[in-house]
Amino acid sequence: MSDLDPQLLRVLRAVADAGSITGAAAALGYSQPAVSQLLQRAEQRLGHTLVLRGARGVTLTEAGVVLADHALHVHAALTAAREDLDAIGGLTRGRVRIAGFPSASSTLVPAVLASLAVSVPGLSTSYVEVEPPEALDLLRRGEVDVALTFTYVGDEVAAVPDPALVTRALGRDPLALVTPVAAVPSGGSVASGASGASVASVASGASVASVASVRPGGPDHVRAAGPASSVAGTTVVDLASQRGARWIGGCPRCRGHLLASCATAGFTPDIVLETDNAAAVVGLVAAGLGVALLPRLALATTVIPAGVSIDPVDEDLARRVEVVVARGAERVPSVRATLDAVRAAAALLA
């Protein structure tokens, strides 16, 4: 086994990801001839063919795949060894790279980074915002150390478990129906010039003036409201009440969940607009251009403008928020400290 080295595993992982020696060389910052020669020498030493070269690029042989699959584990073990050595007497240095989804960027991530800045001031941190599939790809390629992701009920049916990754559940993120307040009761008025209210103040139902809202495709109803003309309901809303509404879709995973949820409710939503920007969604709803489903994390830091109603939907529609790392990475002190900070930040989901 002395013929194996971490560099070879890293190169094979890059070849698997890029589908070509040229692409792998570019990703690693090597020259193409250097990568080719490294692979040829490794094949001679090991007595196994590692790559198959063809007109359309290269593919890994079974032996190549076996070695490439160990790349993340070996990288995590070496990083753990380095940081354990550096951190004798306490974690004083290190690096952790985090990836997360958009609504985590303004909620979970600030709490995690702030916690690390206090608990491990010598730790270098970086963050990139991407959707869950891209975050997992970055993790597999060793470009990030910790990924904050989410899944919906049913996602696991189509997913193939990745033995190279470890997923931990953090909590549930309930969804809310966001609709325009289309009417006010006789003699009433919707306050104008209000600066708006965040969902944190609206969702509690505190200090809200009485308004009657007409839901597109649904019955009129009256709820308690306050000085801000945003309205928060406490009664769970059936998606079928929005059968005739125009819908605003989100990211591909959220759009798929919307389609599946509406199908369960007996209809196909008319998705006319798409954006994964929560503030944009709320603005479009306020303009009367559609209705939408948004998770609580996305609404937590979004100002809810006048004329927007937020109502809970079936708890079964909630998404699961998760943290994912490479198998073995939990032994790395910087990753372990980050996971502790993530678990503490998950209180925001309660």
Tab-separated table of C-alpha atoms in Angstrom:
chain	number	residue	atom	x	y	z
A	1	MET	CA	0.000	0.000	0.000
A	2	SER	CA	3.067	2.265	0.116
A	3	ASP	CA	2.574	2.717	-3.639
A	4	LEU	CA	-0.581	4.742	-2.901
A	5	ASP	CA	-0.368	8.439	-2.155
A	6	PRO	CA	-2.964	11.143	-1.463
A	7	GLN	CA	-2.059	13.013	-4.632
A	8	LEU	CA	-3.055	10.034	-6.797
A	9	LEU	CA	-6.427	9.762	-5.030
A	10	ARG	CA	-7.013	13.481	-5.492
A	11	VAL	CA	-6.190	13.245	-9.208
A	12	LEU	CA	-8.513	10.272	-9.723
A	13	ARG	CA	-11.324	12.136	-7.926
A	14	ALA	CA	-10.767	15.129	-10.210
A	15	VAL	CA	-10.775	12.909	-13.321
A	16	ALA	CA	-14.059	11.335	-12.202
A	17	ASP	CA	-15.626	14.763	-11.669
A	18	ALA	CA	-14.284	16.366	-14.871
A	19	GLY	CA	-14.620	13.385	-17.207
A	20	SER	CA	-11.281	14.202	-18.818
A	21	ILE	CA	-7.608	14.452	-17.952
A	22	THR	CA	-7.501	17.984	-19.335
A	23	GLY	CA	-10.415	19.053	-17.130
A	24	ALA	CA	-8.890	17.386	-14.083
A	25	ALA	CA	-5.563	19.113	-14.718
A	26	ALA	CA	-7.264	22.501	-14.999
A	27	ALA	CA	-9.218	21.932	-11.780
A	28	LEU	CA	-6.075	20.969	-9.881
A	29	GLY	CA	-3.817	23.603	-11.403
A	30	TYR	CA	-1.556	21.015	-13.025
A	31	SER	CA	-0.485	20.605	-16.639
A	32	GLN	CA	-2.225	17.929	-18.705
A	33	PRO	CA	1.031	16.016	-19.418
A	34	ALA	CA	1.860	15.967	-15.684
A	35	VAL	CA	-1.503	14.356	-14.832
A	36	SER	CA	-1.157	11.813	-17.658
A	37	GLN	CA	2.332	10.838	-16.521
A	38	LEU	CA	1.227	10.553	-12.876
A	39	LEU	CA	-1.559	8.160	-13.880
A	40	GLN	CA	0.690	6.091	-16.125
A	41	ARG	CA	3.330	5.701	-13.403
A	42	ALA	CA	0.646	4.778	-10.859
A	43	GLU	CA	-0.784	2.099	-13.175
A	44	GLN	CA	2.681	0.596	-13.587
A	45	ARG	CA	3.348	0.584	-9.832
A	46	LEU	CA	-0.018	-0.814	-8.831
A	47	GLY	CA	-0.454	-3.293	-11.662
A	48	HIS	CA	-4.014	-2.024	-12.364
A	49	THR	CA	-5.475	0.037	-15.182
A	50	LEU	CA	-7.013	3.089	-13.545
A	51	VAL	CA	-8.485	5.012	-16.498
A	52	LEU	CA	-9.899	4.092	-19.876
A	53	ARG	CA	-9.066	6.588	-22.587
A	54	GLY	CA	-11.534	7.111	-25.426
A	55	ALA	CA	-12.506	9.579	-28.132
A	56	ARG	CA	-15.054	11.196	-25.801
A	57	GLY	CA	-12.769	11.527	-22.810
A	58	VAL	CA	-11.750	9.167	-20.041
A	59	THR	CA	-13.626	7.035	-17.534
A	60	LEU	CA	-12.347	5.346	-14.413
A	61	THR	CA	-12.009	1.596	-14.292
A	62	GLU	CA	-13.358	-0.328	-11.315
A	63	ALA	CA	-9.938	0.016	-9.655
A	64	GLY	CA	-9.921	3.747	-10.391
A	65	VAL	CA	-13.389	4.208	-8.906
A	66	VAL	CA	-12.398	2.357	-5.730
A	67	LEU	CA	-9.423	4.651	-5.208
A	68	ALA	CA	-11.324	7.836	-6.141
A	69	ASP	CA	-14.016	7.001	-3.588
A	70	HIS	CA	-11.374	7.075	-0.856
A	71	ALA	CA	-10.177	10.575	-1.774
A	72	LEU	CA	-12.575	12.433	0.546
A	73	HIS	CA	-11.895	10.086	3.463
A	74	VAL	CA	-8.135	10.404	3.092
A	75	HIS	CA	-8.322	14.182	2.758
A	76	ALA	CA	-10.462	14.380	5.905
A	77	ALA	CA	-8.064	12.120	7.828
A	78	LEU	CA	-5.003	14.130	6.792
A	79	THR	CA	-6.719	17.406	7.652
A	80	ALA	CA	-7.743	15.987	11.026
A	81	ALA	CA	-4.169	14.905	11.725
A	82	ARG	CA	-2.796	18.329	10.788
A	83	GLU	CA	-5.321	20.211	12.900
A	84	ASP	CA	-4.973	17.818	15.833
A	85	LEU	CA	-1.277	18.541	15.805
A	86	ASP	CA	-1.803	22.294	15.469
A	87	ALA	CA	-4.498	22.337	18.125
A	88	ILE	CA	-2.665	20.591	20.952
A	89	GLY	CA	-3.820	22.536	23.998
A	90	GLY	CA	-6.910	23.805	22.171
A	91	LEU	CA	-8.115	24.640	18.648
A	92	THR	CA	-6.354	27.879	17.827
A	93	ARG	CA	-6.158	27.750	14.053
A	94	GLY	CA	-7.584	25.982	11.031
A	95	ARG	CA	-9.920	26.569	8.120
A	96	VAL	CA	-13.506	25.626	7.420
A	97	ARG	CA	-15.441	26.226	4.217
A	98	ILE	CA	-19.233	26.256	4.427
A	99	ALA	CA	-21.902	26.067	1.725
A	100	GLY	CA	-25.564	26.813	2.374
A	101	PHE	CA	-28.896	27.536	0.736
A	102	PRO	CA	-30.231	31.096	0.287
A	103	SER	CA	-32.602	31.309	3.259
A	104	ALA	CA	-29.874	29.935	5.545
A	105	SER	CA	-27.615	32.797	4.463
A	106	SER	CA	-29.569	35.369	6.458
A	107	THR	CA	-30.527	33.153	9.415
A	108	LEU	CA	-28.454	30.085	10.298
A	109	VAL	CA	-25.162	31.123	8.702
A	110	PRO	CA	-24.713	34.469	10.535
A	111	ALA	CA	-25.328	32.673	13.837
A	112	VAL	CA	-22.800	29.954	12.953
A	113	LEU	CA	-20.085	32.361	11.817
A	114	ALA	CA	-20.614	34.673	14.798
A	115	SER	CA	-20.366	31.725	17.187
A	116	LEU	CA	-17.143	30.496	15.586
A	117	ALA	CA	-15.646	33.992	15.675
A	118	VAL	CA	-16.090	33.975	19.458
A	119	SER	CA	-15.313	30.335	20.273
A	120	VAL	CA	-12.442	29.851	17.797
A	121	PRO	CA	-11.140	33.315	16.863
A	122	GLY	CA	-8.145	31.859	15.020
A	123	LEU	CA	-10.328	29.801	12.682
A	124	SER	CA	-10.495	30.989	9.074
A	125	THR	CA	-14.008	30.673	7.644
A	126	SER	CA	-15.523	31.101	4.197
A	127	TYR	CA	-19.054	30.761	2.905
A	128	VAL	CA	-20.685	30.235	-0.477
A	129	GLU	CA	-24.432	30.344	-1.173
A	130	VAL	CA	-25.711	27.560	-3.429
A	131	GLU	CA	-28.755	25.309	-3.651
A	132	PRO	CA	-28.502	21.872	-1.944
A	133	PRO	CA	-27.556	19.796	-5.043
A	134	GLU	CA	-24.668	22.150	-5.824
A	135	ALA	CA	-23.600	22.199	-2.153
A	136	LEU	CA	-23.331	18.403	-2.142
A	137	ASP	CA	-21.326	18.479	-5.370
A	138	LEU	CA	-18.890	20.941	-3.777
A	139	LEU	CA	-18.629	18.661	-0.747
A	140	ARG	CA	-17.910	15.605	-2.895
A	141	ARG	CA	-15.184	17.499	-4.751
A	142	GLY	CA	-13.608	18.589	-1.476
A	143	GLU	CA	-14.225	22.269	-2.198
A	144	VAL	CA	-16.234	22.822	1.006
A	145	ASP	CA	-16.131	21.110	4.400
A	146	VAL	CA	-19.693	21.595	5.676
A	147	ALA	CA	-22.930	21.867	3.681
A	148	LEU	CA	-26.238	23.183	4.991
A	149	THR	CA	-29.005	21.644	2.890
A	150	PHE	CA	-32.688	20.855	2.955
A	151	THR	CA	-34.942	18.091	1.682
A	152	TYR	CA	-38.675	17.554	1.396
A	153	VAL	CA	-40.660	14.447	2.236
A	154	GLY	CA	-40.330	12.122	-0.751
A	155	ASP	CA	-36.921	13.386	-1.882
A	156	GLU	CA	-35.287	10.311	-0.380
A	157	VAL	CA	-37.305	8.009	-2.670
A	158	ALA	CA	-35.410	9.137	-5.768
A	159	ALA	CA	-32.099	9.771	-4.024
A	160	VAL	CA	-29.331	7.199	-3.894
A	161	PRO	CA	-27.540	7.330	-0.519
A	162	ASP	CA	-23.939	8.497	-0.859
A	163	PRO	CA	-21.687	6.391	1.385
A	164	ALA	CA	-19.024	9.114	1.238
A	165	LEU	CA	-21.274	11.639	3.025
A	166	VAL	CA	-22.833	11.844	6.490
A	167	THR	CA	-26.125	13.718	6.912
A	168	ARG	CA	-27.471	14.997	10.238
A	169	ALA	CA	-31.000	16.384	10.674
A	170	LEU	CA	-31.214	19.825	12.289
A	171	GLY	CA	-34.965	20.387	12.378
A	172	ARG	CA	-38.084	21.152	10.389
A	173	ASP	CA	-38.755	24.402	8.562
A	174	PRO	CA	-42.555	24.869	8.188
A	175	LEU	CA	-43.988	26.400	5.031
A	176	ALA	CA	-46.458	29.274	4.824
A	177	LEU	CA	-48.875	30.350	2.119
A	178	VAL	CA	-48.190	33.928	1.025
A	179	THR	CA	-51.145	35.651	-0.610
A	180	PRO	CA	-52.289	39.203	-1.372
A	181	VAL	CA	-54.869	40.825	0.879
A	182	ALA	CA	-57.359	41.648	-1.849
A	183	ALA	CA	-60.050	43.495	0.106
A	184	VAL	CA	-60.801	45.295	3.380
A	185	PRO	CA	-64.063	45.197	5.324
A	186	SER	CA	-66.697	47.887	4.959
A	187	GLY	CA	-65.657	50.973	6.917
A	188	GLY	CA	-62.129	49.624	7.362
A	189	SER	CA	-58.922	50.625	5.687
A	190	VAL	CA	-55.513	49.204	5.044
A	191	ALA	CA	-52.852	51.377	6.641
A	192	SER	CA	-50.731	53.174	4.092
A	193	GLY	CA	-47.217	54.433	4.448
A	194	ALA	CA	-46.382	51.686	6.946
A	195	SER	CA	-42.816	50.525	6.812
A	196	GLY	CA	-43.958	46.909	6.873
A	197	ALA	CA	-43.310	44.208	9.435
A	198	SER	CA	-41.098	41.181	9.484
A	199	VAL	CA	-42.779	37.813	9.669
A	200	ALA	CA	-41.469	37.471	13.218
A	201	SER	CA	-43.830	40.220	14.329
A	202	VAL	CA	-46.615	39.242	11.969
A	203	ALA	CA	-46.602	35.504	12.584
A	204	SER	CA	-47.418	35.916	16.265
A	205	GLY	CA	-50.583	37.728	15.299
A	206	ALA	CA	-49.629	40.514	17.700
A	207	SER	CA	-51.066	43.975	17.259
A	208	VAL	CA	-52.839	43.574	13.959
A	209	ALA	CA	-56.124	45.611	12.803
A	210	SER	CA	-59.116	43.690	11.557
A	211	VAL	CA	-59.105	43.024	7.828
A	212	ALA	CA	-61.032	40.760	5.578
A	213	SER	CA	-59.006	39.178	2.828
A	214	VAL	CA	-60.293	37.525	-0.287
A	215	ARG	CA	-58.079	34.672	-1.378
A	216	PRO	CA	-57.813	34.046	-5.098
A	217	GLY	CA	-59.927	30.974	-5.669
A	218	GLY	CA	-61.022	30.811	-2.020
A	219	PRO	CA	-63.604	32.218	0.436
A	220	ASP	CA	-63.474	35.545	2.231
A	221	HIS	CA	-62.256	35.427	5.795
A	222	VAL	CA	-61.487	37.867	8.587
A	223	ARG	CA	-58.496	37.781	10.894
A	224	ALA	CA	-56.946	40.000	13.534
A	225	ALA	CA	-54.436	42.503	12.166
A	226	GLY	CA	-52.308	45.449	13.526
A	227	PRO	CA	-50.939	48.839	12.540
A	228	ALA	CA	-49.037	47.230	9.701
A	229	SER	CA	-51.343	45.998	6.978
A	230	SER	CA	-49.565	42.665	6.758
A	231	VAL	CA	-51.834	39.875	7.969
A	232	ALA	CA	-50.950	36.645	9.734
A	233	GLY	CA	-53.389	33.805	10.164
A	234	THR	CA	-53.272	30.929	12.604
A	235	THR	CA	-55.646	28.554	10.813
A	236	VAL	CA	-53.992	25.971	8.569
A	237	VAL	CA	-54.871	26.695	4.944
A	238	ASP	CA	-55.678	23.976	2.411
A	239	LEU	CA	-53.704	24.426	-0.804
A	240	ALA	CA	-56.829	23.447	-2.735
A	241	SER	CA	-58.255	26.862	-1.806
A	242	GLN	CA	-55.727	28.306	-4.253
A	243	ARG	CA	-56.696	26.036	-7.143
A	244	GLY	CA	-57.528	28.985	-9.401
A	245	ALA	CA	-54.629	31.210	-8.371
A	246	ARG	CA	-51.518	32.167	-10.320
A	247	TRP	CA	-48.439	30.779	-8.577
A	248	ILE	CA	-44.864	31.945	-8.064
A	249	GLY	CA	-42.326	29.114	-8.121
A	250	GLY	CA	-38.924	28.950	-6.475
A	251	CYS	CA	-35.738	26.926	-6.931
A	252	PRO	CA	-36.006	23.634	-8.893
A	253	ARG	CA	-36.305	21.537	-5.712
A	254	CYS	CA	-38.938	23.894	-4.248
A	255	ARG	CA	-40.818	23.983	-7.550
A	256	GLY	CA	-40.915	20.184	-7.609
A	257	HIS	CA	-42.244	20.151	-4.052
A	258	LEU	CA	-44.912	22.713	-4.974
A	259	LEU	CA	-46.060	20.596	-7.923
A	260	ALA	CA	-46.168	17.438	-5.801
A	261	SER	CA	-48.015	19.150	-2.934
A	262	CYS	CA	-50.625	20.662	-5.231
A	263	ALA	CA	-51.057	17.332	-7.015
A	264	THR	CA	-51.835	15.756	-3.633
A	265	ALA	CA	-54.395	18.539	-3.097
A	266	GLY	CA	-56.003	17.631	-6.431
A	267	PHE	CA	-54.804	20.293	-8.871
A	268	THR	CA	-51.881	21.498	-10.954
A	269	PRO	CA	-50.660	24.981	-10.028
A	270	ASP	CA	-50.463	27.617	-12.748
A	271	ILE	CA	-46.852	28.719	-12.215
A	272	VAL	CA	-46.416	31.999	-14.067
A	273	LEU	CA	-43.375	33.483	-12.309
A	274	GLU	CA	-40.231	31.949	-10.831
A	275	THR	CA	-37.617	33.334	-8.439
A	276	ASP	CA	-35.773	31.938	-5.425
A	277	ASN	CA	-35.456	35.421	-3.884
A	278	ALA	CA	-37.887	35.560	-0.938
A	279	ALA	CA	-38.076	39.372	-0.928
A	280	ALA	CA	-38.888	39.309	-4.640
A	281	VAL	CA	-41.595	36.693	-4.073
A	282	VAL	CA	-43.213	38.789	-1.342
A	283	GLY	CA	-43.030	41.876	-3.561
A	284	LEU	CA	-44.699	40.053	-6.434
A	285	VAL	CA	-47.431	38.821	-4.095
A	286	ALA	CA	-47.941	42.344	-2.728
A	287	ALA	CA	-48.426	43.534	-6.306
A	288	GLY	CA	-51.200	40.971	-6.726
A	289	LEU	CA	-49.265	38.945	-9.304
A	290	GLY	CA	-49.569	35.554	-7.654
A	291	VAL	CA	-49.429	33.427	-4.519
A	292	ALA	CA	-46.543	31.374	-3.187
A	293	LEU	CA	-45.306	28.897	-0.618
A	294	LEU	CA	-42.315	30.103	1.388
A	295	PRO	CA	-40.445	28.458	4.289
A	296	ARG	CA	-40.295	30.150	7.669
A	297	LEU	CA	-36.530	30.697	7.404
A	298	ALA	CA	-37.020	32.625	4.163
A	299	LEU	CA	-39.687	34.794	5.797
A	300	ALA	CA	-37.808	35.311	9.067
A	301	THR	CA	-35.681	38.192	7.754
A	302	THR	CA	-38.010	39.379	5.012
A	303	VAL	CA	-39.983	42.584	5.525
A	304	ILE	CA	-43.641	41.848	4.829
A	305	PRO	CA	-45.133	44.793	2.945
A	306	ALA	CA	-48.655	46.126	3.160
A	307	GLY	CA	-51.324	43.917	1.688
A	308	VAL	CA	-49.649	40.535	2.169
A	309	SER	CA	-51.171	37.672	4.126
A	310	ILE	CA	-49.154	34.785	5.589
A	311	ASP	CA	-50.884	31.596	6.683
A	312	PRO	CA	-49.590	28.218	7.869
A	313	VAL	CA	-50.109	25.128	5.717
A	314	ASP	CA	-50.077	21.428	6.578
A	315	GLU	CA	-47.085	20.600	8.782
A	316	ASP	CA	-46.388	17.583	6.580
A	317	LEU	CA	-45.299	19.992	3.828
A	318	ALA	CA	-42.412	21.304	5.965
A	319	ARG	CA	-38.880	20.830	4.691
A	320	ARG	CA	-36.108	19.171	6.682
A	321	VAL	CA	-32.977	21.236	7.271
A	322	GLU	CA	-29.798	19.160	7.397
A	323	VAL	CA	-26.029	19.481	7.740
A	324	VAL	CA	-23.789	17.267	5.618
A	325	VAL	CA	-20.067	16.502	5.859
A	326	ALA	CA	-17.717	13.988	4.277
A	327	ARG	CA	-17.537	10.704	6.172
A	328	GLY	CA	-14.712	10.985	8.686
A	329	ALA	CA	-14.653	14.780	8.587
A	330	GLU	CA	-16.216	14.994	12.045
A	331	ARG	CA	-12.784	14.050	13.392
A	332	VAL	CA	-11.365	17.325	12.036
A	333	PRO	CA	-11.337	19.850	14.925
A	334	SER	CA	-12.450	22.792	12.767
A	335	VAL	CA	-15.314	20.784	11.288
A	336	ARG	CA	-16.288	19.488	14.717
A	337	ALA	CA	-16.383	23.047	16.077
A	338	THR	CA	-18.488	24.136	13.101
A	339	LEU	CA	-20.965	21.297	13.628
A	340	ASP	CA	-21.327	22.347	17.275
A	341	ALA	CA	-22.065	25.912	16.125
A	342	VAL	CA	-24.543	24.646	13.526
A	343	ARG	CA	-26.421	22.563	16.082
A	344	ALA	CA	-26.654	25.582	18.390
A	345	ALA	CA	-27.916	27.786	15.532
A	346	ALA	CA	-30.574	25.163	14.736
A	347	ALA	CA	-32.520	26.555	17.700
A	348	LEU	CA	-33.781	29.111	15.162
A	349	LEU	CA	-35.855	26.282	13.686
A	350	ALA	CA	-37.689	25.670	16.957
